[in-house]
Each structure stands twice: as C-alpha cells, then as structure tokens.
CSV table of C-alpha atoms and ligand atoms in Angstrom, one decimal:
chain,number,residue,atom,x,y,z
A,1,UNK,CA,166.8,312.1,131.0
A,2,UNK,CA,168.0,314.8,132.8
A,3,UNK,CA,167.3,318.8,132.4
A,4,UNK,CA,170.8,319.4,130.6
A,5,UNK,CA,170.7,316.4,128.1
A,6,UNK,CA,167.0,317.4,127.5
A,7,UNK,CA,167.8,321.1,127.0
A,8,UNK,CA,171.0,320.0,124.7
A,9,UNK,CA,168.6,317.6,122.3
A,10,UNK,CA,166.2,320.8,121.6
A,11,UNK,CA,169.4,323.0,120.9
A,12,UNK,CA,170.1,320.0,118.4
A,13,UNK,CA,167.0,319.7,117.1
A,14,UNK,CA,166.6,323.2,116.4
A,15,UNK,CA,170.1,323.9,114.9
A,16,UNK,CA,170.5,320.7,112.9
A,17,UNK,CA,166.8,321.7,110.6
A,18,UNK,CA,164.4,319.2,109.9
A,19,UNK,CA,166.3,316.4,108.0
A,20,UNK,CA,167.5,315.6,111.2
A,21,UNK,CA,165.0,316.1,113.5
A,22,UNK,CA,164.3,313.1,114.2
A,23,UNK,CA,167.7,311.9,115.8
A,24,UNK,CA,168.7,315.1,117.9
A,25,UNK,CA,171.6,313.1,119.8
A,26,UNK,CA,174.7,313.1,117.7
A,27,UNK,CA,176.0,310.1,116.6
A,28,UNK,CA,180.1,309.5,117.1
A,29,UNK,CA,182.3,309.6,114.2
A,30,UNK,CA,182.8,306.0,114.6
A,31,UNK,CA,179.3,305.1,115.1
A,32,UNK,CA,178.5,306.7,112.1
A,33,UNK,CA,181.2,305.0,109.6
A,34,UNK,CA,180.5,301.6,110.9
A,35,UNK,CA,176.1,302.5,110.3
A,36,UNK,CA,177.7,303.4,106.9
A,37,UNK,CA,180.1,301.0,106.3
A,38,UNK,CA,177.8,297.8,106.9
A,39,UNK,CA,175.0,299.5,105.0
A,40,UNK,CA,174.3,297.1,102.1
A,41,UNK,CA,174.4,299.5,99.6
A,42,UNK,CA,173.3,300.2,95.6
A,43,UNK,CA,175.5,302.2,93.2
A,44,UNK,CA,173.9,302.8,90.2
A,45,UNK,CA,176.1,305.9,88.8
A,46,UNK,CA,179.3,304.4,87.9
A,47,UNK,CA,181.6,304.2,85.3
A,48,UNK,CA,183.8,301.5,84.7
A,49,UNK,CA,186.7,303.1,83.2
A,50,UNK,CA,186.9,305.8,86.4
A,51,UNK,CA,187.0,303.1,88.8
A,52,UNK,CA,190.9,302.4,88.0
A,53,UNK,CA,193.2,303.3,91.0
A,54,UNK,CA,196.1,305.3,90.2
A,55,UNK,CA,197.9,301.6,90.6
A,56,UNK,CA,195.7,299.6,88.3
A,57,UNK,CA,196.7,302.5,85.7
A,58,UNK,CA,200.1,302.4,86.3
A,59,UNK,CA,199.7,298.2,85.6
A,60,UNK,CA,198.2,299.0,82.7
A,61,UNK,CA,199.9,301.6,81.2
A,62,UNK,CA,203.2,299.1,82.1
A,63,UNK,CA,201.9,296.4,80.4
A,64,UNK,CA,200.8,298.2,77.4
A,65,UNK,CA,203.8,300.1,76.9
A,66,UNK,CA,203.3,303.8,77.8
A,67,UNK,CA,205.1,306.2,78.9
A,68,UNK,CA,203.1,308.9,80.4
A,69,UNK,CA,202.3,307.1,83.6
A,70,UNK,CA,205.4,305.2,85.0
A,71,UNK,CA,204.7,305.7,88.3
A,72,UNK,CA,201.4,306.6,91.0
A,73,UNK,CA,202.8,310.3,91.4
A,74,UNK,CA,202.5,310.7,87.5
A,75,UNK,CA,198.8,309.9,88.1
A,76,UNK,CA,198.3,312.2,91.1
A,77,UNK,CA,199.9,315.1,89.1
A,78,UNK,CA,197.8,314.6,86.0
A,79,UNK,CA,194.5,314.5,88.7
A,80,UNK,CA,195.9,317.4,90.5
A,81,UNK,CA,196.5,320.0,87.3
A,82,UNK,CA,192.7,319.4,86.0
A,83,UNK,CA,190.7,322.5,85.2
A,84,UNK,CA,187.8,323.1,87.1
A,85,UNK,CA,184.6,321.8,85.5
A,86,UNK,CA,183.5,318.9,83.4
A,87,UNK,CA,185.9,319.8,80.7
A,88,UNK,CA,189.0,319.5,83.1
A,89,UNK,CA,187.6,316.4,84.3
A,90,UNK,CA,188.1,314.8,80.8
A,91,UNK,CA,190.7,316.0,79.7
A,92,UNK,CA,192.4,313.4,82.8
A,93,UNK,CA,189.9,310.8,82.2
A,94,UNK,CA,190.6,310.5,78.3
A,95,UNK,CA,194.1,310.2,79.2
A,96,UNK,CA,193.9,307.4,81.7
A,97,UNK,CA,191.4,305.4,79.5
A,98,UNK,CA,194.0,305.2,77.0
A,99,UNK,CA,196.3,302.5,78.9
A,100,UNK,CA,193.0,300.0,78.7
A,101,UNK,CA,194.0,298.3,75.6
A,102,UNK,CA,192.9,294.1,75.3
A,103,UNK,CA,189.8,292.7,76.5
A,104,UNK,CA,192.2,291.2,79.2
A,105,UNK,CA,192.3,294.8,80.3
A,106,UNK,CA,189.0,295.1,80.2
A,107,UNK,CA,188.7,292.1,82.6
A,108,UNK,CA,190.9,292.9,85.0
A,109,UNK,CA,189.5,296.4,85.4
A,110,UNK,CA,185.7,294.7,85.5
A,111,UNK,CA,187.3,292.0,88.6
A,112,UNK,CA,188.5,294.8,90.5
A,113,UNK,CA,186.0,297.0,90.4
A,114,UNK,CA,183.2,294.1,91.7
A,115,UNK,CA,186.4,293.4,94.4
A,116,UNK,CA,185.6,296.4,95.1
A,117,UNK,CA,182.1,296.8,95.6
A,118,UNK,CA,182.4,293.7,97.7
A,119,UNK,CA,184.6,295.9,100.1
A,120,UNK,CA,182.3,298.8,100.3
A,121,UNK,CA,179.3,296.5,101.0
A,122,UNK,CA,177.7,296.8,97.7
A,123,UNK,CA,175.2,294.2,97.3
A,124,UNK,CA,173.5,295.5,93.7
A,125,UNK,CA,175.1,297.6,91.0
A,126,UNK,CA,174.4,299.3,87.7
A,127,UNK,CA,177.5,300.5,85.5
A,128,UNK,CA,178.3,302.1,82.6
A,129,UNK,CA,180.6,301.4,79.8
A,130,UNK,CA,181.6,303.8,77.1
A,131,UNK,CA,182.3,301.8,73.7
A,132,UNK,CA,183.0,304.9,71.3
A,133,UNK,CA,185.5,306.1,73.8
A,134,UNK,CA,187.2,302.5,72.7
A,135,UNK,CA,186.4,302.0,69.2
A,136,UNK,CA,187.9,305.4,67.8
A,137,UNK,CA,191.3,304.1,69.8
A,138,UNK,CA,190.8,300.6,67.3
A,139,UNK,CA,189.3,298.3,70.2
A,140,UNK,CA,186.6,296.2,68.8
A,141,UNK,CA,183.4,296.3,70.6
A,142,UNK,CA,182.8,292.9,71.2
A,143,UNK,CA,186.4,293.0,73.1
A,144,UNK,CA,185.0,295.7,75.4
A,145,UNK,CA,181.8,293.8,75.9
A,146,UNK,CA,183.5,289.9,76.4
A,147,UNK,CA,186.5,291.4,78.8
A,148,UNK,CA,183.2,293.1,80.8
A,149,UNK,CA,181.4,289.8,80.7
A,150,UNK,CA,184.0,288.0,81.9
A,151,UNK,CA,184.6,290.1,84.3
A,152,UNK,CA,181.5,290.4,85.5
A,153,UNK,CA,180.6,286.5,86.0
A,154,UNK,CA,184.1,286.1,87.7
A,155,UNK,CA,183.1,289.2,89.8
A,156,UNK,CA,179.6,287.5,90.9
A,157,UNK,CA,181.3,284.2,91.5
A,158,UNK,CA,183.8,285.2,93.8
A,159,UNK,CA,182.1,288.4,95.8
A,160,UNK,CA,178.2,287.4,95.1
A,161,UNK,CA,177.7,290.8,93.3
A,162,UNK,CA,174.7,291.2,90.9
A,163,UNK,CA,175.7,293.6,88.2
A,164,UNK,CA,174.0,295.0,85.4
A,165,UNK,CA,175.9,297.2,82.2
A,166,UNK,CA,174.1,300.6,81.3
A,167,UNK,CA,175.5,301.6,77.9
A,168,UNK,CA,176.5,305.5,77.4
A,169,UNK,CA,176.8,307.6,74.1
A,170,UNK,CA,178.9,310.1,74.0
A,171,UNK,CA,177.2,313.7,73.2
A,172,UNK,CA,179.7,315.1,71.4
A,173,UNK,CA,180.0,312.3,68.8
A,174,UNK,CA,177.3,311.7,66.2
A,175,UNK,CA,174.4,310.7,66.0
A,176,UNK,CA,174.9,308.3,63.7
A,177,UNK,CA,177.6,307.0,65.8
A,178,UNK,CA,175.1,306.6,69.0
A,179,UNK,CA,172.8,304.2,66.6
A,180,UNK,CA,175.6,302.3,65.7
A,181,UNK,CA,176.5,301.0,69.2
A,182,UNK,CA,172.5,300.4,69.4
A,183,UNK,CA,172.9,298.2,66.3
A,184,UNK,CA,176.0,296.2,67.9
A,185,UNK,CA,174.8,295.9,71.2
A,186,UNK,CA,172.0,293.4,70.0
A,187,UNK,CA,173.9,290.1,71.2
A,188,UNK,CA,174.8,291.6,74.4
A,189,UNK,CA,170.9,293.2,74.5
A,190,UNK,CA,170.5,290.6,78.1
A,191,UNK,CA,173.5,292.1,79.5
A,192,UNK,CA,172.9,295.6,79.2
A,193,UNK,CA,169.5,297.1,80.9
A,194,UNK,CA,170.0,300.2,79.9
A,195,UNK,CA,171.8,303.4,78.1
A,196,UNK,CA,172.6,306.7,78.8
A,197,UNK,CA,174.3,309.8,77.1
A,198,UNK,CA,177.6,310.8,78.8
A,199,UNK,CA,181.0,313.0,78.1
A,200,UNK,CA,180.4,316.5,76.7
A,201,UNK,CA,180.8,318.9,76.0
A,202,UNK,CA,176.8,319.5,76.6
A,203,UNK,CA,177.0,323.0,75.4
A,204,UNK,CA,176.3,322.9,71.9
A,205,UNK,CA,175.4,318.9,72.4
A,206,UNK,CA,172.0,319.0,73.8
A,207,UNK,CA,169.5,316.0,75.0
A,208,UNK,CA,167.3,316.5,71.9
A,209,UNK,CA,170.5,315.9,69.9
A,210,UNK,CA,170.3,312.2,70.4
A,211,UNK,CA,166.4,312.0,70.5
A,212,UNK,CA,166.1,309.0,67.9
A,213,UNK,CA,168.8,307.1,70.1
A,214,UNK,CA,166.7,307.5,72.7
A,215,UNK,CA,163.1,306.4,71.1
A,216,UNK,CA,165.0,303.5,69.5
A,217,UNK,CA,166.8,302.4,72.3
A,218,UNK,CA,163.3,302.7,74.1
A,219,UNK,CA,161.7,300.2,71.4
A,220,UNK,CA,164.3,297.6,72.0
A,221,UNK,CA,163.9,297.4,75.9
A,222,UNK,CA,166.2,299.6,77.4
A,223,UNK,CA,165.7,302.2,80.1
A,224,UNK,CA,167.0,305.0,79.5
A,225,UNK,CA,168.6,307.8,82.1
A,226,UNK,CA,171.1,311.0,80.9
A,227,UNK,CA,173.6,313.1,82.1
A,228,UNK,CA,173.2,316.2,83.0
A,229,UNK,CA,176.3,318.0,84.6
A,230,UNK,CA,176.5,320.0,87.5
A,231,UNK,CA,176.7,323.6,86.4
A,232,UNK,CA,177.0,323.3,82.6
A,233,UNK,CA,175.6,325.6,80.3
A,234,UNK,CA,171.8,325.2,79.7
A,235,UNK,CA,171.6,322.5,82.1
A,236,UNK,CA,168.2,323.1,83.5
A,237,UNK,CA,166.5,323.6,79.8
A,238,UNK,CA,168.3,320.2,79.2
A,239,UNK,CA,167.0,318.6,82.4
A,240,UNK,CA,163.1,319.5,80.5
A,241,UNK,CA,164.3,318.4,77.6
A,242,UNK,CA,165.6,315.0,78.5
A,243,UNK,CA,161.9,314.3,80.7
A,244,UNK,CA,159.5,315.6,78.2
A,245,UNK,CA,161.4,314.3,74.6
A,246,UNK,CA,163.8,312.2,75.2
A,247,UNK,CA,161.2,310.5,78.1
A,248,UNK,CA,164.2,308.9,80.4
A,249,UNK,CA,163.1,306.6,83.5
A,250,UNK,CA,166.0,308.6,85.6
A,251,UNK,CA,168.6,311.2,85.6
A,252,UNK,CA,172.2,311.5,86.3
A,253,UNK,CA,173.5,314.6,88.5
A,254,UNK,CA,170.7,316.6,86.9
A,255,UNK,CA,171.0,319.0,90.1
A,256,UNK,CA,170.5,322.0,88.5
A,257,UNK,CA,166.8,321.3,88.3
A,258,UNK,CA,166.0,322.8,91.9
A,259,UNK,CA,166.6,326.5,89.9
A,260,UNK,CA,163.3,325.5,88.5
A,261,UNK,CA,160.7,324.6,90.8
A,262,UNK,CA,157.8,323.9,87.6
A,263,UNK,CA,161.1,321.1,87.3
A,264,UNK,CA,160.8,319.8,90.8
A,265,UNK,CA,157.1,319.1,90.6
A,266,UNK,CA,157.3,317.7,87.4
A,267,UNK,CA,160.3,315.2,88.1
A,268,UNK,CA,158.8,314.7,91.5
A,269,UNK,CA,155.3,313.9,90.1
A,270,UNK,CA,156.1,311.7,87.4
A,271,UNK,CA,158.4,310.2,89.8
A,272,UNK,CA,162.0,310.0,88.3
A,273,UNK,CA,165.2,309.0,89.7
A,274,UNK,CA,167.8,311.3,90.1
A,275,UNK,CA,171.5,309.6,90.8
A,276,UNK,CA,173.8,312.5,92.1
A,277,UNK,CA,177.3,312.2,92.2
A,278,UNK,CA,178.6,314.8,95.3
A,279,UNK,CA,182.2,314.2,94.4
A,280,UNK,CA,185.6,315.9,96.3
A,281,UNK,CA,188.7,316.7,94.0
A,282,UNK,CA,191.7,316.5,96.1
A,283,UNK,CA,191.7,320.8,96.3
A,284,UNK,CA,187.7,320.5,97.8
A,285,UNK,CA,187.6,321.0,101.6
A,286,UNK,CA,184.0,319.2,101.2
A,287,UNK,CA,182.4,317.2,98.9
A,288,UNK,CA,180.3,318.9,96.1
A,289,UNK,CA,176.8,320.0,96.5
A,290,UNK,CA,175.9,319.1,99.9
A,291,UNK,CA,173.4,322.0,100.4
A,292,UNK,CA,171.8,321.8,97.2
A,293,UNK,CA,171.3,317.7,97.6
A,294,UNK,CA,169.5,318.4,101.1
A,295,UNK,CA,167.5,320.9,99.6
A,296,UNK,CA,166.2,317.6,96.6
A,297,UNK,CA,166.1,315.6,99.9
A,298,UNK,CA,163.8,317.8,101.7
A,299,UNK,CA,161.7,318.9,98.6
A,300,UNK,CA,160.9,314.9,98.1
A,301,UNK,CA,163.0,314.6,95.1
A,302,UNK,CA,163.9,310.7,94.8
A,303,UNK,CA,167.6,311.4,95.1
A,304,UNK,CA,170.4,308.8,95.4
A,305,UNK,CA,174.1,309.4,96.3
A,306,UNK,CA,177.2,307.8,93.8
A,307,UNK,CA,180.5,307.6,93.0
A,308,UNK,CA,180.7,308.4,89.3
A,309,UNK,CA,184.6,307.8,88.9
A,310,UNK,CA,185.8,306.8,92.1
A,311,UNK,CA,189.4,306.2,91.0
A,312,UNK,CA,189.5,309.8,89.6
A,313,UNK,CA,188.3,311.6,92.8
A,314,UNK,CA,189.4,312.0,96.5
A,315,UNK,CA,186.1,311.3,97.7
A,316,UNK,CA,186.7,307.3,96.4
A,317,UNK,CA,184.8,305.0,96.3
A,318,UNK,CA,181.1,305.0,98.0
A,319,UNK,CA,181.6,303.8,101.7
A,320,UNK,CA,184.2,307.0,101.9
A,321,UNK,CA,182.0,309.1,99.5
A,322,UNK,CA,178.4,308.4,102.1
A,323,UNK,CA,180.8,309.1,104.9
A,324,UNK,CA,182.5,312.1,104.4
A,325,UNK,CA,178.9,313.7,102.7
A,326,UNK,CA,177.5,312.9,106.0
A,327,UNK,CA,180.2,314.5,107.9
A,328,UNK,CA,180.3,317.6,106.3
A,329,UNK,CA,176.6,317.7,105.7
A,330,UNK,CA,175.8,316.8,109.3
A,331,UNK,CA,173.2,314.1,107.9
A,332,UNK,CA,171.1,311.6,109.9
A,333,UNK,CA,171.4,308.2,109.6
A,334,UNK,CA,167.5,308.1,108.6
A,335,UNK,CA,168.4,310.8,105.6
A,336,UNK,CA,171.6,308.6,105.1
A,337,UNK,CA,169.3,305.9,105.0
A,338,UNK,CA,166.8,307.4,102.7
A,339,UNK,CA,169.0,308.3,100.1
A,340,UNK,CA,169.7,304.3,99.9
A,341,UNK,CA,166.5,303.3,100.1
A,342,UNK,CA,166.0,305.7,96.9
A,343,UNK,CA,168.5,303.8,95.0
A,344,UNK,CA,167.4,300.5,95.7
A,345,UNK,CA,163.8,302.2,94.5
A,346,UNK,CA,165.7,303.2,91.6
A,347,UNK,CA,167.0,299.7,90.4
A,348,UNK,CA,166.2,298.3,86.9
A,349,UNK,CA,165.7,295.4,88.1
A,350,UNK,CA,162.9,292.9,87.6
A,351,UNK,CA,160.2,294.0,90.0
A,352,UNK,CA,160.1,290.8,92.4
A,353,UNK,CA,164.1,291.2,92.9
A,354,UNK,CA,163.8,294.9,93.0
A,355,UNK,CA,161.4,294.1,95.9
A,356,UNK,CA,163.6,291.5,97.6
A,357,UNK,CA,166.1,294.2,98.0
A,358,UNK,CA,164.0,297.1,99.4
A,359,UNK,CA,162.5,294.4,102.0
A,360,UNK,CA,165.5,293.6,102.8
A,361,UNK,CA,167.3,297.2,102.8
A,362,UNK,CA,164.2,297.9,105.2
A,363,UNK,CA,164.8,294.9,107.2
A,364,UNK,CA,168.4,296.6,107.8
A,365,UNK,CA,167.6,299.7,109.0
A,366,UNK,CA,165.1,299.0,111.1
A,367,UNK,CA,167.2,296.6,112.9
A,368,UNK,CA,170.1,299.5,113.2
A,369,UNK,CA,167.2,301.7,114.7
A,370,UNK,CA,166.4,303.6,111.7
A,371,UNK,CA,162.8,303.9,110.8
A,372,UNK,CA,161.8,304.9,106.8
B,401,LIG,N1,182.5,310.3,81.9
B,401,LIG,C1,182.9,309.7,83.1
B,401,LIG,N2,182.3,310.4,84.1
B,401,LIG,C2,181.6,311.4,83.6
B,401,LIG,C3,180.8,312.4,84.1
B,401,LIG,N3,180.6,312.6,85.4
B,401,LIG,N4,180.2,313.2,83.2
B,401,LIG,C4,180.3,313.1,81.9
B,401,LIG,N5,181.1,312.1,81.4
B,401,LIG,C5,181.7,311.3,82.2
B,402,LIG,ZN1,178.9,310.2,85.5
C-alpha cells in the first residue's frame, strides 16, 4: 500500500465515524447495489395493501368500476398532493385500498407482491393484513383471508417464498372491533403468527387502548409487535407503554425512543426488535431518518430496515429502499449487513428455521467479505 492510498484510508476512516470503520475504502456505486441486490434479504414490516403499484391500482380500480383512478398519473397526483405526516399518508392509502374489492383481488395483489419479493431477493417475509379496513367497505373476512391464502401458496410455489400473515387492528376503531377479528381469525390461527395495531390517528388512540387485545391475542399464540409512528404525538410515552403493558415481542418504527435513553436500555436489555421503515416520498431529497437510525445502530438497538408500503413511496420496494439508505447515509456493507442480520434475528419463526436462515445469512456475508 502506498503512502497516498494509506494516508486517504485514515482520512476515511476518520470522516466516515465508527459505523464504518472498519471498511475505510469506498465501495463503487455499482459494487454496492449488486452487495445489496444479491443480499438474501428478510422484510418483516410490510403491508399488503401498500404494496400495489400505481398499475395494479389502475387494474383494479378498472375492473371494479371506479372512476377516480383511470390512469397511472391519477395515482401519482393523489401520492404527490399528500399532507405531510401519517395523516396525509392515509388519507392516499384509504383511497387506493378501495379499488381491492373480491378475494380475486386479494389474490392477485398477494401473487404480485411474493413476485415481487422474488425480484428483490427476499428469501423470508412477514406481512400484514388489515381486515377492518375491508369489512366496514362489506368484504367478508374470510374473503380477505382465502384470496391471501391463495395467494400466498401460489406465491411459494412459483418464487419459493416462505411467508407468514401478521394481523393489524386499527387504533382508531374499537376495541370491541379489535376482539372481533381475534374471534374470526381462529381458522386461519396457523396462518397468521402474529398481530399488531396499525392506522391512527395515535393521538388520542394510545397502546393501552387495545391492552385486552393484546393479552388475549398473547393467550392464543400470537406475537405481538405495534406501531409507533415517526414523530406522532406522545410517541415516546407510547413506545413505554406498548413494552411494559401491552408486553410486545417487537416494535414497528418506534424511532422516537432514542429521545429517551431509560427507553434505549430498556428495549435494548430486554432485547426487542425494532422494524424501521426509512421511507422517501417523491418531494424527500433522502430517505427518512437516516441519522437517527445510525444513532439505534450504534447505541446496539436491534434495528432492521423495511418497506412499509412500497407501492405508496419513492423509495419502492426494499432492494431500492437498502440502496438508496446506504447511499445517502454513507453505510458499510458490514452495518448494511447488520441491519439484515437483525431481521433475520427478528423472525417469528420456529427456532430451528429461524437458525437455518441466520447460518445461512452468515454464510453469505462472510463469503462477500463481510464479517458480523
Ligand atoms: N397503514 C399502512 N402503513 C401504515 C403506517 N406506516 N402506519 C400506520 N398505518 C399504516
Ligand atoms: Zn407500517
């Protein structure tokens, strides 16, 4: 090595921080998307009904006979004049879930979505479903849950995609409501591995809110995780409250909890999972939250990178999403790497197939020179 190159890698070293340390010599942009690209990934924060593209909505709302979306520039415009937030954000997404109407629909969404996963090298994947968002529009459950099915075994069949359903609430409906889809999951109970609470809004709606849900989903089997939005009100006293009462195995964005560090050690020591979702709306130079996710990475939170609703969002789906993070975040491939293996950890799996794939995820890396 000469002087230069060795002077250069200290100058790296020292301006890229410690996350990166320990691969001073930057990688090429195409190096880096094809270390991402073949990484066989998990995705465990994802819902099916934002995975549509702007063209399976258009089929849909086609076949079903609306008239709001005739076209792919109709769906851009609807994305592009969101509000800020997670209220602008639903106010789109409610929209678009309207053109999904037969369990046909819910099929073909379910298909493409696993086509998809096969595409971004997703090997293992954990989605949710949102049934009230479909019953109060007349769909039955069971046709939500058969189209899935179907879906799903077609999905495995073709793209060799293991799959598992997590089953959210939504927190501004009822209580009552939340048992209810408890009560009619029972047939599907081997299906779904767990449930979660999503939509909002969370003011007003808080984790405790749904606490029964929780402890009775928790007697029947289920693991349990939450959302917690980035930036809404109270979201670091929910982040305590959905640990300590409502007990869950892992959280969903739930980034607000580095404004707390008593949080940190808490969710570090009792080791939970925490699924992020640093998304880009088509306005966002970068993605979201890429200083606050290296700070969980470097404080030893157990923190995983998703797409959430890659149809709804410029950053995509997760090959794009990992890639563009790591771009604008100036990532390693060992911290790009870490946040992996941290899903894979984070799998409800059974234990011997959860083990299969971190030996195997390991196996990976080391062979693409990445030691973790
Ligand atoms: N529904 C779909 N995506 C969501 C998100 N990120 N937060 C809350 N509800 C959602
Ligand atoms: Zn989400």
């Amino acid at each position: 090595m000469t002087y230069s190159i060795k002077i250069k890698n200290i100058l790296c070293v020292l301006l890229l921080g410690t996350a990166t340390a320990q691969y001073p010599i930057a990688q090429s942009r195409d190096e880096m998307f094809q270390f991402i690209s073949e990484m066989p990934k998990a995705e465990l924060h994802v819902h099916l009904e934002g995975t549509m593209s702007p063209q399976t909505i258009v089929k849909l709302a086609n076949r079903n006979g609306y008239s709001f979306f005739n076209n792919v520039e109709d769906v851009f415009e609807s994305l592009e004049n969101r509000a800020p937030g997670l209220g602008g954000f639903l106010q789109h997404h409610d929209k678009q879930v309207s053109v999904i109407q037969t369990e046909n629909d819910f099929y073909t969404l379910t298909y493409d979505f696993l086509k998809n996963c096969f595409e971004n090298n997703i090997v293992y994947v954990e989605f949710f479903f949102d049934p009230q968002i479909h019953s109060e529009r007349g769909i039955a459950f069971e046709s939500v849950l058969e189209g899935i099915l179907k879906g799903k075994k077609a999905g495995e069949k073709n793209f060799n995609i293991k799959s598992n359903l997590i089953m959210c609430a939504n927190r501004e409906k009822s209580i009552e409501s939340a048992m209810e889809i408890l009560e009619k999951a029972k047939p599907y109970k081997n299906y779904i591995v767990g449930i979660g609470l999503d939509n909002g809004p969370e003011n007003g709606n808080p984790p405790v809110k749904f606490t029964s849900f929780y402890q009775e989903a928790k007697r029947q089997g289920y693991y349990l995780t939450i959302h917690n939005d980035v930036d809404e009100a109270n979201s670091v006293e929910h982040i305590w409250q959905a640990i300590d009462i409502l007990k869950v195995d892992r959280l969903d964005h739930s980034i607000n909890a580095i404004e707390d560090l008593s949080l940190v050690e808490e969710i570090n020591n009792r080791e939970i999972y925490i699924a992020a979702s640093p998304v880009q709306r088509r306005r966002d130079p970068v993605p979201q939250d890429i200083g606050r996710i290296k700070f969980m990475l470097d404080h030893g939170m157990n923190v995983s990178l998703h797409s959430d609703d890659p149809g709804e969002f410029e950053s995509g789906y997760l090959t794009k999403l990992l890639f563009n993070f790591q771009q604008a975040g100036h990532f390693s491939k060992r911290d790009m790497a870490r946040f992996m293996l941290n899903a894979f950890k984070a799998t409800w799996l059974e234990q011997a197939d959860k083990d299969a794939y971190i030996k195997s995820f390991k196996k990976w890396a080391k062979e693409n020179g990445v030691r973790i």
